[in-house]
mmCIF file of C-alpha atoms in Angstrom:
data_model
loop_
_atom_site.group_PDB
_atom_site.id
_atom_site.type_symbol
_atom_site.label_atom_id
_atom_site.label_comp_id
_atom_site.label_asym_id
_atom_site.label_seq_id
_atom_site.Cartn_x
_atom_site.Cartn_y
_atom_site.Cartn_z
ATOM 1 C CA UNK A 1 14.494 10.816 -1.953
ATOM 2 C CA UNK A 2 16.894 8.966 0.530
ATOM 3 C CA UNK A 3 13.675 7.044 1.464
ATOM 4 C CA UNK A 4 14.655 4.522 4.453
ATOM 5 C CA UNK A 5 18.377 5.480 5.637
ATOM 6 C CA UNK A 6 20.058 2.703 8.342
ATOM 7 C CA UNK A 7 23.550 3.389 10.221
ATOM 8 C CA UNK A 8 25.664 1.562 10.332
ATOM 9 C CA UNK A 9 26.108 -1.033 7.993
ATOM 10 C CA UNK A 10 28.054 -3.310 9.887
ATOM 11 C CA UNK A 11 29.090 -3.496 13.458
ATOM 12 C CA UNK A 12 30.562 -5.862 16.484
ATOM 13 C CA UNK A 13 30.143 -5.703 19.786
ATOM 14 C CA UNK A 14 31.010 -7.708 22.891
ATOM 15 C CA UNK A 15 29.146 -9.014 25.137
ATOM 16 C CA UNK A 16 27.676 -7.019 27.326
ATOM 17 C CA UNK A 17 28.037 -3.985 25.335
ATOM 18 C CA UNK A 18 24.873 -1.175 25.009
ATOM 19 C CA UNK A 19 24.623 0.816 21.312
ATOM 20 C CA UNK A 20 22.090 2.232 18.757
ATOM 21 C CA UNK A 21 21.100 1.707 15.692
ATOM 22 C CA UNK A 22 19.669 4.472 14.167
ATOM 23 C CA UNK A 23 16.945 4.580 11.156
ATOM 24 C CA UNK A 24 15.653 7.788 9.794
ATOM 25 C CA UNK A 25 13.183 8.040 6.821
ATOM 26 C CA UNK A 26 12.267 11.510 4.642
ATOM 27 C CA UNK A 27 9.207 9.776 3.416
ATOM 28 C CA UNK A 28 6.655 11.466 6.276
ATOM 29 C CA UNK A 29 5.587 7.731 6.765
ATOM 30 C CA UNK A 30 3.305 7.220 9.909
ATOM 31 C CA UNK A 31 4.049 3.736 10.796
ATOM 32 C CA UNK A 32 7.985 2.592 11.371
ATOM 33 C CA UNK A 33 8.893 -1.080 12.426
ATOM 34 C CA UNK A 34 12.157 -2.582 13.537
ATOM 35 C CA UNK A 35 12.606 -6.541 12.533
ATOM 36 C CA UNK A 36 15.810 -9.104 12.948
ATOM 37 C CA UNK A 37 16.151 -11.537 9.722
ATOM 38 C CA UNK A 38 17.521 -14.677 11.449
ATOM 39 C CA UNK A 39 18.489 -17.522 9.148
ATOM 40 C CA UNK A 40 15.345 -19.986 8.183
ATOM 41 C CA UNK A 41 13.281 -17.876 10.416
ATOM 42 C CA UNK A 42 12.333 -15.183 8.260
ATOM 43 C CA UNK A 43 11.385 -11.397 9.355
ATOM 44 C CA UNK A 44 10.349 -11.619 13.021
ATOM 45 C CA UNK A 45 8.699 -8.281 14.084
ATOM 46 C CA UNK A 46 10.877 -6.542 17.099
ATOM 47 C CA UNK A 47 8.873 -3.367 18.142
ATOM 48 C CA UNK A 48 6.464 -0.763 15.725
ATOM 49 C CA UNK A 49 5.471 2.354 16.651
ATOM 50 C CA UNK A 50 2.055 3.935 14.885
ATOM 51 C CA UNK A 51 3.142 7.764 15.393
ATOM 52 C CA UNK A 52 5.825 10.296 17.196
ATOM 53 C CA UNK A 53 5.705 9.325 21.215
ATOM 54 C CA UNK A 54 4.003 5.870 20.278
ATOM 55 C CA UNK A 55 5.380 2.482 20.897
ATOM 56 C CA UNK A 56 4.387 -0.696 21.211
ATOM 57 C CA UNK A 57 6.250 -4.285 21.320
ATOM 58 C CA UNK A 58 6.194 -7.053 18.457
ATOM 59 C CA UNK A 59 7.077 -10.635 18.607
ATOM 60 C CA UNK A 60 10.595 -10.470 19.827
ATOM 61 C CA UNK A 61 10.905 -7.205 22.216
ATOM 62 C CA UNK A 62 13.370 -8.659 24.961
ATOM 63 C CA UNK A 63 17.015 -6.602 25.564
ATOM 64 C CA UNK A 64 15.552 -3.652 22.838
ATOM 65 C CA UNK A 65 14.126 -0.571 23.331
ATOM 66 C CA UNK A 66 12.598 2.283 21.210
ATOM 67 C CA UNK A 67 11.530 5.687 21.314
ATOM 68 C CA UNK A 68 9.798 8.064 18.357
ATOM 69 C CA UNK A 69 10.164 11.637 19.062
ATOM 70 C CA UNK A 70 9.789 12.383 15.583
ATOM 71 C CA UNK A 71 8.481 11.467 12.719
ATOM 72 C CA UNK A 72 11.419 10.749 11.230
ATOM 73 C CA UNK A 73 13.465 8.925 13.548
ATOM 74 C CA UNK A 74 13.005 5.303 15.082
ATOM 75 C CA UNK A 75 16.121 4.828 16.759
ATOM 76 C CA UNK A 76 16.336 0.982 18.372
ATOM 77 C CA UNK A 77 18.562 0.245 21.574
ATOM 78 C CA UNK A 78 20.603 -2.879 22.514
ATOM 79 C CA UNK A 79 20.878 -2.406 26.086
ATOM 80 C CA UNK A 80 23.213 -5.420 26.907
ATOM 81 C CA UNK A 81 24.072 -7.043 24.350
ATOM 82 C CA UNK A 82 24.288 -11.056 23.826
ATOM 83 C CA UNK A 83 25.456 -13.559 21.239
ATOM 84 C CA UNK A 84 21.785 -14.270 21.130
ATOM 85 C CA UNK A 85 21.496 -10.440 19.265
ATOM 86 C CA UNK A 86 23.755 -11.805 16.216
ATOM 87 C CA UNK A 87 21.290 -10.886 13.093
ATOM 88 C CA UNK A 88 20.530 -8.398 10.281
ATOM 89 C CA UNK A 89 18.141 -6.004 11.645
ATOM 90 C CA UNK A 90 16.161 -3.759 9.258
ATOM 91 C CA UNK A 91 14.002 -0.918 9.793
ATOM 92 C CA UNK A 92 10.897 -1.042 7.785
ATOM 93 C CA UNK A 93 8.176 2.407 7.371
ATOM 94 C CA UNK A 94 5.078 2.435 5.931
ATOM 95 C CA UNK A 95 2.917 6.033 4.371
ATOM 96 C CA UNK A 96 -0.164 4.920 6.954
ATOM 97 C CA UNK A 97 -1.447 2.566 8.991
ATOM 98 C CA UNK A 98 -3.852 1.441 6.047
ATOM 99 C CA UNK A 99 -3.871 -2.637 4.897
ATOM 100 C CA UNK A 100 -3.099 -1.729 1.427
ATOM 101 C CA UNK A 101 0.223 -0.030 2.012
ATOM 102 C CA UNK A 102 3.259 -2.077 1.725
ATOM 103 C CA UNK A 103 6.526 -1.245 3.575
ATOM 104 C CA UNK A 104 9.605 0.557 2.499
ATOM 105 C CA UNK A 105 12.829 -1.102 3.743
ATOM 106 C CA UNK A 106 16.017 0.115 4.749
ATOM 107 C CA UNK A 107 19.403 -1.835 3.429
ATOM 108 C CA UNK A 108 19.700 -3.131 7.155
ATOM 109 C CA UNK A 109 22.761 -3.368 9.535
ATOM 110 C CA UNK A 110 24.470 -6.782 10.227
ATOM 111 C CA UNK A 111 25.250 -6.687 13.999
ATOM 112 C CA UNK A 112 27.542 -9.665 15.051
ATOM 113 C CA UNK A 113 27.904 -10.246 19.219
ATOM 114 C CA UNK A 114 30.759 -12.123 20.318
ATOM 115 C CA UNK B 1 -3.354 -13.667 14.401
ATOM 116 C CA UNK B 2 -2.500 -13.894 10.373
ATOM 117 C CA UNK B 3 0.212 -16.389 9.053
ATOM 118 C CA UNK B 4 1.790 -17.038 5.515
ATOM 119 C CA UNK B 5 3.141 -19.622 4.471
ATOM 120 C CA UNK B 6 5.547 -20.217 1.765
ATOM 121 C CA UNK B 7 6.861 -23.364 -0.089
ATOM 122 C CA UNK B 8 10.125 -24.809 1.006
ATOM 123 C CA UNK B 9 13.233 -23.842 -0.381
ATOM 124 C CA UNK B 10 15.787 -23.459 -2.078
ATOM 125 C CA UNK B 11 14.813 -23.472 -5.461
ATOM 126 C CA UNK B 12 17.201 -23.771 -8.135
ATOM 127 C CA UNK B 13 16.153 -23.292 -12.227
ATOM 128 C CA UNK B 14 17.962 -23.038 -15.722
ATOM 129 C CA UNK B 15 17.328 -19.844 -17.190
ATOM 130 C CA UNK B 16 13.894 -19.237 -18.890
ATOM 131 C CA UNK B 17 12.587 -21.499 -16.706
ATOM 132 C CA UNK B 18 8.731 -21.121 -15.604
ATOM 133 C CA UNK B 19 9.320 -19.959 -12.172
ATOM 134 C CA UNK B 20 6.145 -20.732 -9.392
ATOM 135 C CA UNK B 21 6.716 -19.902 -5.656
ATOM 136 C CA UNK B 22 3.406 -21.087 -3.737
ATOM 137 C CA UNK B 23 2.184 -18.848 -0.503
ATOM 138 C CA UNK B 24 -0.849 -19.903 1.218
ATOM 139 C CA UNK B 25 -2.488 -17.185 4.488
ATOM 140 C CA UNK B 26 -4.174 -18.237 7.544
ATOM 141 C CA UNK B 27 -6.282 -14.011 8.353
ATOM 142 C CA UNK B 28 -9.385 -13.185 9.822
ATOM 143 C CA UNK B 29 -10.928 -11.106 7.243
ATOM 144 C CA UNK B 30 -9.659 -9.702 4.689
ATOM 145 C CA UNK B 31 -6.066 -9.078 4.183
ATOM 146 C CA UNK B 32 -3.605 -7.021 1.573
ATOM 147 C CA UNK B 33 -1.123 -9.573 0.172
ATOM 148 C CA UNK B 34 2.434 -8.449 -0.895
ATOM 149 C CA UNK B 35 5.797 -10.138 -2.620
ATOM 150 C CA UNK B 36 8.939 -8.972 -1.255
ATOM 151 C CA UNK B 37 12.315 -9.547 -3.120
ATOM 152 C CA UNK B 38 15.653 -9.512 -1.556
ATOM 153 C CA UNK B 39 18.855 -9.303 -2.978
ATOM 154 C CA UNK B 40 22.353 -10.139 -2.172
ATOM 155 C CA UNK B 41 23.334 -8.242 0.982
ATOM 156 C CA UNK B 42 20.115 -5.986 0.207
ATOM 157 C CA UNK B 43 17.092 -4.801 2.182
ATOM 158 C CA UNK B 44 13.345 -5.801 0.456
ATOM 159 C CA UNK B 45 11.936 -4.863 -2.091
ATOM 160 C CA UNK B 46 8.180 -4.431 -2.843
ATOM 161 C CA UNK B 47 8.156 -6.536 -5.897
ATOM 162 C CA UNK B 48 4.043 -6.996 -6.341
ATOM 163 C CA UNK B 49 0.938 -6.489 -4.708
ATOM 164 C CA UNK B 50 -2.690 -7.521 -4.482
ATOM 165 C CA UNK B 51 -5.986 -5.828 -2.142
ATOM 166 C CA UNK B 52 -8.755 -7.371 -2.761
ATOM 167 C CA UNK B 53 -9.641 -11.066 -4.200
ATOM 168 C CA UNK B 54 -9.832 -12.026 -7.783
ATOM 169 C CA UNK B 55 -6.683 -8.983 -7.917
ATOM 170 C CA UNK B 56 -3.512 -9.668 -10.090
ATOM 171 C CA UNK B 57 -0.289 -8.240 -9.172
ATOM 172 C CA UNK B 58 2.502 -7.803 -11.821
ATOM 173 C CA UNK B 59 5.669 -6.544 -12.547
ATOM 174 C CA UNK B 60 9.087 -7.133 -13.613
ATOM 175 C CA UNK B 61 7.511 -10.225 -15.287
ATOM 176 C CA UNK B 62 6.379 -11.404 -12.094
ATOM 177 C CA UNK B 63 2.375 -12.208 -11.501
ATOM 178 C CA UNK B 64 0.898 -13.335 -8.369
ATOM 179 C CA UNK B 65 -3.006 -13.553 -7.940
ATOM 180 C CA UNK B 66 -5.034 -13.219 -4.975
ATOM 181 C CA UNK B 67 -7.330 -16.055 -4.553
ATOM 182 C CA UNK B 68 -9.774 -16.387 -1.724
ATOM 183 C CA UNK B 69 -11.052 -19.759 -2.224
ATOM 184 C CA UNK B 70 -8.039 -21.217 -2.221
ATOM 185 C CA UNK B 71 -6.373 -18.240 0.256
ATOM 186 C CA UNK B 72 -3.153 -18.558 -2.360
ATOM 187 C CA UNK B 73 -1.109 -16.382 -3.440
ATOM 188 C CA UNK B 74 1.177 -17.961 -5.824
ATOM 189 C CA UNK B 75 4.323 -15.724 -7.201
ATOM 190 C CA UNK B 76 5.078 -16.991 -11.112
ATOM 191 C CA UNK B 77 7.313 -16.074 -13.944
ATOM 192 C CA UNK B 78 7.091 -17.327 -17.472
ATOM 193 C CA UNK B 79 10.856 -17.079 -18.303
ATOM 194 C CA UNK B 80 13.783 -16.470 -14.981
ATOM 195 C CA UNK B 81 16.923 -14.947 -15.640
ATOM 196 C CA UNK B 82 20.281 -14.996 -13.637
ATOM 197 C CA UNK B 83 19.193 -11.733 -12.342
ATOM 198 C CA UNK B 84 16.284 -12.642 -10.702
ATOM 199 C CA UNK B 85 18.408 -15.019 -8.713
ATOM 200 C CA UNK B 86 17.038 -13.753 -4.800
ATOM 201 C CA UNK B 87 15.383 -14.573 -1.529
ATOM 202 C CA UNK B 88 11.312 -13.934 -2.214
ATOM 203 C CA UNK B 89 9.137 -13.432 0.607
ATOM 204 C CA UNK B 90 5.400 -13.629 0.723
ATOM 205 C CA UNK B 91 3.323 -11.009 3.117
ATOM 206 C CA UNK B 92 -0.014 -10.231 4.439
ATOM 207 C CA UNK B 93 -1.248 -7.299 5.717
ATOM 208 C CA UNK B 94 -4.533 -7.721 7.930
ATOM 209 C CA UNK B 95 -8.160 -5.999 7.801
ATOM 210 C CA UNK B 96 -8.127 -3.988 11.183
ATOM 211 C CA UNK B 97 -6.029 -0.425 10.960
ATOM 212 C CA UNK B 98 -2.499 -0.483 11.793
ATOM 213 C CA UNK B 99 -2.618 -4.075 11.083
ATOM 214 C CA UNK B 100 1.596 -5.071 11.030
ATOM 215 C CA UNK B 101 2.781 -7.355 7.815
ATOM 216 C CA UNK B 102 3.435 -10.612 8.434
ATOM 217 C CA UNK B 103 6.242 -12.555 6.413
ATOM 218 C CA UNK B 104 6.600 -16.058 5.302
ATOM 219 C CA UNK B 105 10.285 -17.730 6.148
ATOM 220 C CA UNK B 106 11.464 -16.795 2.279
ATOM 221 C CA UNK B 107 12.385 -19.173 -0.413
ATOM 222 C CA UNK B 108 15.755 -18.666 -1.919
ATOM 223 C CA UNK B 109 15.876 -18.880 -5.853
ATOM 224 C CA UNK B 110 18.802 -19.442 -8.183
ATOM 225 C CA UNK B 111 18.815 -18.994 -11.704
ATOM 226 C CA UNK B 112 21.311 -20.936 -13.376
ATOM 227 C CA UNK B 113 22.771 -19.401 -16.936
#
C-alpha cells in the first residue's frame, strides 16, 4: 500500500510563477486535506474536500485552488506564486468523515518562492 | 471552533528520561484526541489515540490519557531514547461529522545519548 503519495519532493519557483502539486492516495479515503507547516505556527488547514466534486476552503485558502474529480486525487494549485508561499505543504486523507479517524499523511513537498 | 494547545518548546532530555508533553483542548462537545509524531524531513505520524474520556492511548512506549475534567491530554514516556528525538503534535478531532483536525504548534524533543 503506497498509502498517501506527494510529487514532488522539492521544488523552486519564482515569483509569479503558477504549478501543481499533486497528491494521490490508494487508500479509498473519503476525506483529503491540503495544509502548509510554517515554522512556530504549526499545521494551518489550506482547503479539504469531503468527496469527488466537493470542496470547500480552510483557514488559509488565498492564491490556492483545488479540485477532486476522483477519489484518489487532490491536486492543489499555486496560481501566482509569492515569497509569502515558502512552506512544506502536506496532503493529509482520512477513511471517513467520522471523529474517531485520524489522518494519514503524505511525506510533504518543500516549495521555496524566491 | 476547537483549539489545542501544547506546552512550549523545545524540550531537550538525557536518555531514559521520563518524557511529559502537556496538551490542553478548548471543543464544543465531545472530541477524538490524537498524537502526531514527526520526524526529520518526514510527514506525521499517528503515534496514539484516544475517543472517548477516561480512554488511554499507547504505543511505542508512549501513553496519553483523555481527561475531561481537566480537558488534558498529556503525551508521557517512562524511559526516551535518541530515537524518539522528533517534533510531537497534539490534535483534536470535533463531535459534528466531517469535523477537520485541529493541531497544536508542536513541541520539538531531543533526546540526548
Amino acid at each position: 500500500n503506497a498509502g498517501v503519495t506527494q510529487t514532488p519532493k522539492f521544488q523552486v519557483l519564482k515569483t509569479g510563477q503558477s504549478m501543481t502539486l499533486q497528491c494521490a492516495q490508494d487508500m479509498n479515503h473519503e476525506y483529503m486535506s491540503w495544509y502548509r507547516q510554517d515554522p512556530g505556527m504549526g499545521l494551518r488547514l489550506i482547503h479539504y474536500s469531503v468527496g469527488a466534486g466537493i470542496t470547500d476552503q480552510g483557514e488559509v485558502p488565498n492564491g490556492y485552488n483545488v479540485s477532486r474529480s476522483t477519489t484518489e486525487d487532490f491536486p492543489l494549485r499555486l496560481l501566482s506564486a509569492a515569497p509569502s508561499q515558502t512552506s512544506v505543504y502536506f496532503c493529509a486523507s482520512s477513511k471517513t468523515l467520522a471523529r474517531n479517524y485520524g489522518y494519514t499523511f503524505g511525506s510533504g513537498t518543500r516549495l521555496t518562492v524566491v | 471552533g476547537n483549539s489545542v494547545t501544547q506546552m512550549e518548546g523545545p524540550v531537550t532530555l538525557s536518555e531514559e528520561a521520563f518524557l511529559t508533553i502537556n496538551c490542553t483542548y478548548t471543543a464544543t462537545g465531545y472530541p477524538s484526541l490524537f498524537w502526531y509524531v514527526q520526524y526529520p524531513g518526514e510527514g506525521l505520524q499517528l503515534l496514539l489515540k484516544a475517543t472517548k474520556a477516561d480512554d488511554k492511548g499507547s504505543n511505542k512506549g508512549f501513553e496519553a490519557t483523555y481527561r475531561k475534567e481537566t480537558t488534558s491530554f498529556h503525551l508521557e514516556k517512562g524511559s526516551v531514547q535518541v530515537s524518539d528525538s522528533a517534533v510531537y503534535f497534539c490534535a483534536s478531532r470535533g463531535e459534528t461529522s466531517g469535523s477537520r483536525l485541529t493541531f497544536g504548534e508542536g513541541t520539538q524533543l531531543t533526546v540526548n545519548p
